[in-house]
CSV table of C-alpha atoms in Angstrom, one decimal:
chain,number,residue,atom,x,y,z
T,1,UNK,CA,-8.3,-14.3,-10.2
T,2,UNK,CA,-5.4,-11.8,-10.2
T,3,UNK,CA,-3.6,-11.2,-13.5
T,4,UNK,CA,0.1,-12.3,-13.3
T,5,UNK,CA,2.7,-9.5,-13.4
T,6,UNK,CA,4.8,-11.4,-15.9
T,7,UNK,CA,4.0,-14.0,-18.6
T,8,UNK,CA,6.2,-16.9,-17.4
T,9,UNK,CA,5.6,-19.0,-20.5
T,10,UNK,CA,6.6,-16.1,-22.8
T,11,UNK,CA,9.6,-15.3,-20.6
T,12,UNK,CA,11.0,-18.9,-20.4
T,13,UNK,CA,10.5,-19.2,-24.2
T,14,UNK,CA,12.5,-16.0,-24.7
T,15,UNK,CA,15.4,-17.2,-22.7
T,16,UNK,CA,15.2,-20.9,-23.8
T,17,UNK,CA,14.7,-22.2,-20.3
T,18,UNK,CA,13.0,-25.6,-19.9
T,19,UNK,CA,13.9,-26.4,-16.3
T,20,UNK,CA,11.8,-26.3,-13.1
T,21,UNK,CA,9.9,-23.3,-11.9
T,22,UNK,CA,10.0,-24.0,-8.2
T,23,UNK,CA,11.1,-22.0,-5.2
T,24,UNK,CA,14.5,-23.5,-5.3
T,25,UNK,CA,18.2,-22.7,-5.9
T,26,UNK,CA,18.1,-24.8,-9.0
T,27,UNK,CA,15.4,-22.5,-10.5
T,28,UNK,CA,17.1,-19.3,-9.4
T,29,UNK,CA,20.5,-20.3,-10.9
T,30,UNK,CA,19.0,-21.8,-14.1
T,31,UNK,CA,16.8,-18.8,-14.9
T,32,UNK,CA,19.7,-16.4,-14.1
T,33,UNK,CA,22.1,-18.2,-16.4
T,34,UNK,CA,19.6,-18.6,-19.2
T,35,UNK,CA,18.7,-14.9,-19.2
T,36,UNK,CA,22.4,-13.9,-19.0
T,37,UNK,CA,23.0,-15.9,-22.2
T,38,UNK,CA,19.9,-14.7,-24.0
T,39,UNK,CA,19.0,-11.1,-23.3
T,40,UNK,CA,21.8,-8.6,-24.0
T,41,UNK,CA,22.8,-5.6,-22.0
T,42,UNK,CA,22.2,-2.6,-24.4
T,43,UNK,CA,21.3,1.1,-24.2
T,44,UNK,CA,20.4,1.7,-27.8
T,45,UNK,CA,16.9,3.2,-27.1
T,46,UNK,CA,18.6,6.1,-25.3
T,47,UNK,CA,20.4,6.9,-28.5
T,48,UNK,CA,17.1,6.5,-30.5
T,49,UNK,CA,15.5,9.0,-28.1
T,50,UNK,CA,13.0,6.5,-27.0
T,51,UNK,CA,11.7,6.5,-23.4
T,52,UNK,CA,12.8,3.8,-21.0
T,53,UNK,CA,9.8,2.4,-19.2
T,54,UNK,CA,10.2,0.3,-16.0
T,55,UNK,CA,6.6,-0.7,-15.5
T,56,UNK,CA,5.8,-4.5,-16.0
T,57,UNK,CA,4.1,-3.9,-19.3
T,58,UNK,CA,7.0,-1.9,-20.8
T,59,UNK,CA,9.6,-4.4,-19.6
T,60,UNK,CA,7.8,-7.4,-21.1
T,61,UNK,CA,6.9,-5.7,-24.3
T,62,UNK,CA,10.5,-4.6,-25.0
T,63,UNK,CA,12.6,-7.5,-23.6
T,64,UNK,CA,10.2,-10.4,-24.3
T,65,UNK,CA,7.8,-9.3,-27.1
T,66,UNK,CA,10.3,-7.2,-29.1
T,67,UNK,CA,13.3,-9.5,-28.2
T,68,UNK,CA,15.4,-6.5,-27.2
T,69,UNK,CA,17.8,-6.0,-24.4
T,70,UNK,CA,18.2,-3.3,-21.8
T,71,UNK,CA,20.4,-1.9,-19.1
T,72,UNK,CA,20.4,-2.7,-15.4
T,73,UNK,CA,17.0,-1.2,-14.5
T,74,UNK,CA,15.3,-3.2,-17.3
T,75,UNK,CA,17.2,-6.5,-17.0
T,76,UNK,CA,17.1,-6.8,-13.3
T,77,UNK,CA,13.6,-5.2,-13.3
T,78,UNK,CA,12.3,-8.0,-15.5
T,79,UNK,CA,14.1,-10.7,-13.5
T,80,UNK,CA,12.6,-9.3,-10.3
T,81,UNK,CA,9.1,-9.6,-11.7
T,82,UNK,CA,9.8,-13.3,-12.6
T,83,UNK,CA,11.1,-14.1,-9.1
T,84,UNK,CA,8.2,-12.4,-7.4
T,85,UNK,CA,5.8,-14.4,-9.6
T,86,UNK,CA,7.6,-17.6,-8.4
T,87,UNK,CA,7.3,-16.4,-4.7
T,88,UNK,CA,11.0,-15.7,-4.1
T,89,UNK,CA,11.7,-13.1,-1.4
T,90,UNK,CA,13.4,-10.3,-3.3
T,91,UNK,CA,15.1,-7.2,-1.8
T,92,UNK,CA,16.1,-4.3,-4.1
T,93,UNK,CA,19.6,-2.9,-3.6
T,94,UNK,CA,21.7,-0.1,-5.1
T,95,UNK,CA,25.4,-0.4,-6.0
T,96,UNK,CA,28.1,2.1,-7.0
T,97,UNK,CA,30.1,1.3,-10.1
T,98,UNK,CA,33.8,1.2,-9.2
T,99,UNK,CA,35.1,-0.2,-12.5
T,100,UNK,CA,34.5,3.2,-14.2
T,101,UNK,CA,37.2,4.8,-12.0
T,102,UNK,CA,37.3,8.3,-10.7
T,103,UNK,CA,35.4,10.5,-10.3
T,104,UNK,CA,33.1,7.9,-8.7
T,105,UNK,CA,29.7,7.6,-10.2
T,106,UNK,CA,26.6,8.0,-7.9
T,107,UNK,CA,25.1,4.9,-6.3
T,108,UNK,CA,22.7,4.0,-9.1
T,109,UNK,CA,23.3,0.4,-10.2
T,110,UNK,CA,20.3,-1.8,-9.6
T,111,UNK,CA,21.0,-5.2,-8.0
T,112,UNK,CA,18.8,-7.8,-6.2
T,113,UNK,CA,19.2,-9.9,-3.1
T,114,UNK,CA,17.2,-13.1,-3.2
T,115,UNK,CA,16.6,-15.5,-0.3
T,116,UNK,CA,16.6,-19.3,-0.9
T,117,UNK,CA,16.2,-21.6,2.1
T,118,UNK,CA,17.4,-18.9,4.5
T,119,UNK,CA,20.5,-18.0,2.4
T,120,UNK,CA,20.7,-14.6,0.7
T,121,UNK,CA,22.1,-14.6,-2.9
T,122,UNK,CA,23.4,-11.7,-4.9
T,123,UNK,CA,21.5,-11.5,-8.2
T,124,UNK,CA,22.6,-9.2,-11.0
T,125,UNK,CA,22.0,-9.5,-14.7
T,126,UNK,CA,22.7,-5.8,-15.5
T,127,UNK,CA,26.5,-5.2,-15.2
T,128,UNK,CA,27.3,-5.6,-18.9
T,129,UNK,CA,30.5,-7.3,-20.1
T,130,UNK,CA,31.8,-8.2,-16.6
T,131,UNK,CA,28.6,-9.2,-14.9
T,132,UNK,CA,27.6,-12.3,-13.1
T,133,UNK,CA,26.4,-15.3,-15.1
T,134,UNK,CA,24.9,-17.0,-12.0
T,135,UNK,CA,23.9,-15.7,-8.6
T,136,UNK,CA,26.5,-16.0,-5.8
T,137,UNK,CA,25.8,-16.4,-2.0
T,138,UNK,CA,26.2,-13.3,0.1
T,139,UNK,CA,29.2,-14.7,1.9
T,140,UNK,CA,32.6,-12.8,2.0
T,141,UNK,CA,35.7,-14.6,0.8
T,142,UNK,CA,34.8,-17.7,-1.3
T,143,UNK,CA,35.7,-17.6,-5.0
T,144,UNK,CA,33.1,-18.5,-7.6
T,145,UNK,CA,34.2,-19.8,-11.0
T,146,UNK,CA,31.5,-19.1,-13.6
T,147,UNK,CA,32.6,-20.5,-16.9
T,148,UNK,CA,35.9,-18.6,-17.5
T,149,UNK,CA,35.4,-15.8,-15.1
T,150,UNK,CA,35.9,-15.9,-11.3
T,151,UNK,CA,34.1,-13.7,-8.7
T,152,UNK,CA,34.2,-13.1,-5.0
T,153,UNK,CA,32.7,-10.8,-2.4
T,154,UNK,CA,34.9,-8.7,-0.1
T,155,UNK,CA,34.0,-6.7,3.0
T,156,UNK,CA,34.5,-3.0,2.9
T,157,UNK,CA,34.1,-0.1,5.4
T,158,UNK,CA,30.7,1.3,6.3
T,159,UNK,CA,28.9,-2.0,6.0
T,160,UNK,CA,29.8,-2.2,2.3
T,161,UNK,CA,30.4,-5.3,0.1
T,162,UNK,CA,32.6,-5.2,-3.0
T,163,UNK,CA,31.9,-7.6,-5.9
T,164,UNK,CA,35.2,-8.4,-7.4
T,165,UNK,CA,36.3,-10.1,-10.7
T,166,UNK,CA,39.6,-11.7,-11.3
T,167,UNK,CA,41.1,-9.8,-14.3
T,168,UNK,CA,44.6,-10.6,-15.7
T,169,UNK,CA,45.7,-12.1,-12.4
T,170,UNK,CA,44.4,-9.3,-10.2
T,171,UNK,CA,41.2,-8.8,-8.2
T,172,UNK,CA,39.3,-5.8,-9.5
T,173,UNK,CA,36.3,-4.3,-7.7
T,174,UNK,CA,33.3,-4.0,-10.0
T,175,UNK,CA,31.0,-2.3,-7.6
T,176,UNK,CA,30.2,-1.7,-4.0
T,177,UNK,CA,26.8,-2.0,-2.2
T,178,UNK,CA,25.1,-2.1,1.2
T,179,UNK,CA,22.1,-4.0,2.3
T,180,UNK,CA,19.9,-0.8,2.6
T,181,UNK,CA,16.7,-1.6,0.8
T,182,UNK,CA,15.8,0.5,-2.3
T,183,UNK,CA,12.3,1.0,-3.7
T,184,UNK,CA,11.1,0.9,-7.4
T,185,UNK,CA,10.6,4.6,-7.1
T,186,UNK,CA,14.3,5.1,-6.5
T,187,UNK,CA,15.1,3.3,-9.7
T,188,UNK,CA,12.7,5.4,-11.7
T,189,UNK,CA,14.6,8.5,-10.6
T,190,UNK,CA,18.0,6.9,-11.4
T,191,UNK,CA,16.6,5.7,-14.8
T,192,UNK,CA,15.4,9.2,-15.7
T,193,UNK,CA,18.9,10.7,-15.0
T,194,UNK,CA,20.8,7.9,-16.9
T,195,UNK,CA,18.5,7.9,-19.9
T,196,UNK,CA,18.0,11.7,-20.2
T,197,UNK,CA,20.9,13.7,-18.7
T,198,UNK,CA,23.4,15.0,-21.2
T,199,UNK,CA,26.3,14.0,-19.0
T,200,UNK,CA,25.0,10.5,-18.4
T,201,UNK,CA,27.7,7.9,-19.4
T,202,UNK,CA,24.9,6.0,-21.2
T,203,UNK,CA,24.4,8.9,-23.6
T,204,UNK,CA,28.1,9.0,-24.5
T,205,UNK,CA,28.4,5.6,-26.0
T,206,UNK,CA,26.2,3.0,-27.6
T,207,UNK,CA,26.8,-0.3,-25.8
T,208,UNK,CA,25.7,-3.9,-26.4
T,209,UNK,CA,27.1,-6.9,-24.5
T,210,UNK,CA,26.1,-10.6,-24.3
T,211,UNK,CA,27.7,-13.5,-22.5
T,212,UNK,CA,28.1,-17.1,-23.8
T,213,UNK,CA,29.7,-20.2,-22.3
T,214,UNK,CA,32.8,-19.7,-24.5
T,215,UNK,CA,33.1,-15.9,-24.9
T,216,UNK,CA,31.9,-12.4,-24.0
T,217,UNK,CA,30.9,-10.2,-26.9
T,218,UNK,CA,30.8,-6.4,-26.7
T,219,UNK,CA,29.9,-3.7,-29.2
T,220,UNK,CA,30.8,-0.2,-28.1
T,221,UNK,CA,29.9,2.3,-30.7
T,222,UNK,CA,31.6,0.8,-33.8
T,223,UNK,CA,34.1,-1.5,-32.1
T,224,UNK,CA,33.3,-5.2,-31.8
T,225,UNK,CA,35.3,-7.1,-29.2
T,226,UNK,CA,35.2,-10.8,-28.3
T,227,UNK,CA,36.9,-12.0,-25.1
T,228,UNK,CA,37.8,-15.7,-25.0
T,229,UNK,CA,38.5,-18.1,-22.1
T,230,UNK,CA,42.3,-17.7,-22.5
T,231,UNK,CA,42.0,-14.0,-21.9
T,232,UNK,CA,42.6,-13.1,-25.5
T,233,UNK,CA,40.5,-10.2,-27.0
T,234,UNK,CA,39.9,-9.8,-30.7
T,235,UNK,CA,38.7,-6.3,-31.8
T,236,UNK,CA,37.2,-5.3,-35.1
T,237,UNK,CA,36.2,-1.8,-36.3
T,238,UNK,CA,32.9,-1.8,-38.1
T,239,UNK,CA,33.3,0.7,-40.9
T,240,UNK,CA,29.7,1.1,-42.3
T,241,UNK,CA,26.1,0.8,-41.4
T,242,UNK,CA,25.6,-2.6,-43.0
T,243,UNK,CA,28.4,-4.1,-40.9
T,244,UNK,CA,27.0,-2.5,-37.7
T,245,UNK,CA,23.5,-3.8,-38.4
T,246,UNK,CA,24.9,-7.3,-39.2
T,247,UNK,CA,26.8,-7.3,-35.9
T,248,UNK,CA,23.7,-6.4,-33.9
T,249,UNK,CA,21.7,-9.2,-35.5
T,250,UNK,CA,24.5,-11.9,-35.5
T,251,UNK,CA,25.9,-11.4,-32.0
T,252,UNK,CA,22.9,-9.9,-30.1
T,253,UNK,CA,19.8,-10.9,-32.0
T,254,UNK,CA,18.9,-7.2,-32.4
T,255,UNK,CA,17.3,-5.5,-35.4
T,256,UNK,CA,17.1,-1.8,-35.1
T,257,UNK,CA,17.1,1.3,-37.4
T,258,UNK,CA,20.6,2.1,-38.5
T,259,UNK,CA,20.3,5.5,-36.7
T,260,UNK,CA,21.2,3.6,-33.5
T,261,UNK,CA,24.7,3.3,-34.9
T,262,UNK,CA,25.2,7.1,-34.9
């Protein structure tokens, strides 16, 4: 009997999910939401000079066994394994981050397209503080309220889609993508650059973010920010190692050597 690629019991325990595990929209949405609220986006291993492995064993050991987070290749990589284990049709895609502004970054953001009952859904657990809480259908135009954030897809030239977020009364494009299929080997190359290259944006700042139904919490280097449903943002500078370690544990469930603080 083949060995499962992912331990579903350990995964669902990690994200606190007790719903159905069927090939259904209910399962897709429930798992996506539960992981978004449980496993943080974080790049601390890059600053600890630890390798970022994308194979199934590495993803499960870090994100499940060690109760860590990761960045897009890890978060969406683990979710892809879970969906494949549940027999969902999954297509790997690549997006270009537009929120970072100019000069534009390369196309290197991992996203997934998942089909349920003939309808493709955009699935993405790896865009940090502004990312989706739940999947959205691959349909241009309709707006999707997800707790206190609102998203939509817009068409763009050259067969592109733009995922947009309503920010302070304006629609802001988060990233653009096409439906050209990517392969896991493509992500390994992207992961190597973003985790190792001196000019990688992920080597410039230490980032942790996690969503909750009533807030979005971000820790960028030593600045802790909490965004509330009314749009207000509270910011607090962490002045010492103890405060940094406490913030990691309290807001993200992370316990790391203080050297991750820089």
